[in-house]
Amino acid sequence: MNFLQTILAFIVALGSLVIFHELGHYWVARWCGVKVLRFSVGMGKVVFSRRFGPDQTEWAISALPLGGYVKMLDAREQDLGALSPRDLRREFTRQSVWRRIAIVAAGPIANFLLAIALFAGLFMHGVAEPTSKIYPPPADSAAYLAGLRGGDTITAVNGVPVAVWSELRWQMIAAVLDKNPRGARLRARRPDGAIVEAQVPATALAGMDPDGDVLGKVGIDVARPAPVLGQVLAGGAAERAGLRQGDVIVAVDGKPVADGIVFIDMMRASGGKNLVIALRRAGQALQLAVTPATEREGAVTVGKIKAEVALMPDMIVVASSPPAAVGKAVGKVWDASALTLKMMGKMIVGQASLKNITGPITIADYAGQSARIGAASYLTFIAFISISLGVMNLLPIPVLDGGLLLYYSLEVFTGRPLPERVGAMAQRVGLGLLLSLMALAVFNDVARLLT
């Protein structure tokens, strides 16, 4: 079932992004008066098509589901000898260089606009996210040595305000990529309201993989709730021991229990053992004896007491007015685009691993995971992939939109188009580079699956 959901989530995400990208080219081409012959979702052989509109544009679905294209009336691809003067005026290469630039740039711009629209909608609706309240850092971690303590709520990173966990993670990634010689300056609010400043040194951030667990490596983890029991299932070890819903676990065999995950780990590691659980119930301290039942999970034996435990961290719902939501969305897309370009630059100069290049298998996996989490997570995933698609298409690589924009920019400066022989050679080089990147992405995807 999860596999089918992953495939469906991937098809919907990729299909919608391709359609929106190509609609950008299509709408601006029509606005510029260029005749569009075919709008295809997918590449290769056409498997289904219908013609609509005054130009009888062919709307098609093609065999290869990755990508799509808009085919315009183009002297480089069609014999124009039998065309009327009216249609000749609508041929692509006869348009001014600025119109050609607008048509080519419209695809990536459409992806950025889609991401802005999705983020703005999410910001207006309000998204429940974990707060930036942190778990007690390990005593030898950079966060602890900088002065952060459990229960602190981080409110700013290098002067940029943060309120939720995703914003905190985003700003810490930016600090890693920026290589600020001062590291990351964190402002935090203590549970008693006191404000503290913590400086994570640049040495603690040096050499980090921005795509990895940046927060975890400096000792910052999301605060987890106290170990409060939820529903106690009938017939389980918890019910037999007298545990009740609402009990707050304090210790197990004298060992303090900081949160629900710690308590669950203790129970799973203690199958068949007699334990003494210290707890608070309605303000009263109690001690109860419990023996977790043993159960097999694959090749291992674990202990279970058949009781739910609170695991959800502190959450807040942040909703913005429409103007504020659009402003935040534009800023989010700008930051994400800049971060993507920085990451690409670091891979080119060898400061980041080429393993960060992902392909369709990893994207499909993330699509399925985000869809299972919920609609907000899935729409956020689509927005980020739309940004990546927009940035990727603007790279100055022949066969991509960015390569064509490079050609037309040279035409603006020189006053004449690029010679066809040079363009054809650049296309072959660009295609080879693109295929190499795709092969590397698929290799990385397979390596991730195997490891």
Short mmCIF file of N, CA, C and O in Angstrom, two decimals, residues 24 74 110 160 239 274 449:
data_model
loop_
_atom_site.label_atom_id
_atom_site.label_comp_id
_atom_site.label_asym_id
_atom_site.label_seq_id
_atom_site.Cartn_x
_atom_site.Cartn_y
_atom_site.Cartn_z
N GLY A 24 3.77 27.77 -18.43
CA GLY A 24 4.45 29.06 -18.46
C GLY A 24 4.95 29.38 -19.85
O GLY A 24 4.71 30.48 -20.39
N ASP A 74 8.68 26.52 -35.67
CA ASP A 74 10.11 26.85 -35.57
C ASP A 74 10.79 26.47 -36.88
O ASP A 74 10.75 25.32 -37.31
N ALA A 110 7.35 30.28 -13.88
CA ALA A 110 6.10 29.63 -13.48
C ALA A 110 6.33 28.73 -12.27
O ALA A 110 5.48 28.66 -11.37
N VAL A 160 18.36 36.64 12.69
CA VAL A 160 17.13 36.32 11.95
C VAL A 160 16.15 35.64 12.90
O VAL A 160 16.47 34.57 13.46
N GLU A 239 -1.97 -2.17 32.75
CA GLU A 239 -3.23 -2.26 33.49
C GLU A 239 -3.08 -3.18 34.70
O GLU A 239 -3.56 -2.86 35.80
N ASN A 274 11.27 -7.52 36.27
CA ASN A 274 10.44 -6.86 37.27
C ASN A 274 10.99 -5.45 37.52
O ASN A 274 12.15 -5.29 37.93
N LEU A 449 19.44 3.32 -1.42
CA LEU A 449 18.57 2.17 -1.17
C LEU A 449 19.35 0.98 -0.61
O LEU A 449 18.88 0.29 0.31
#
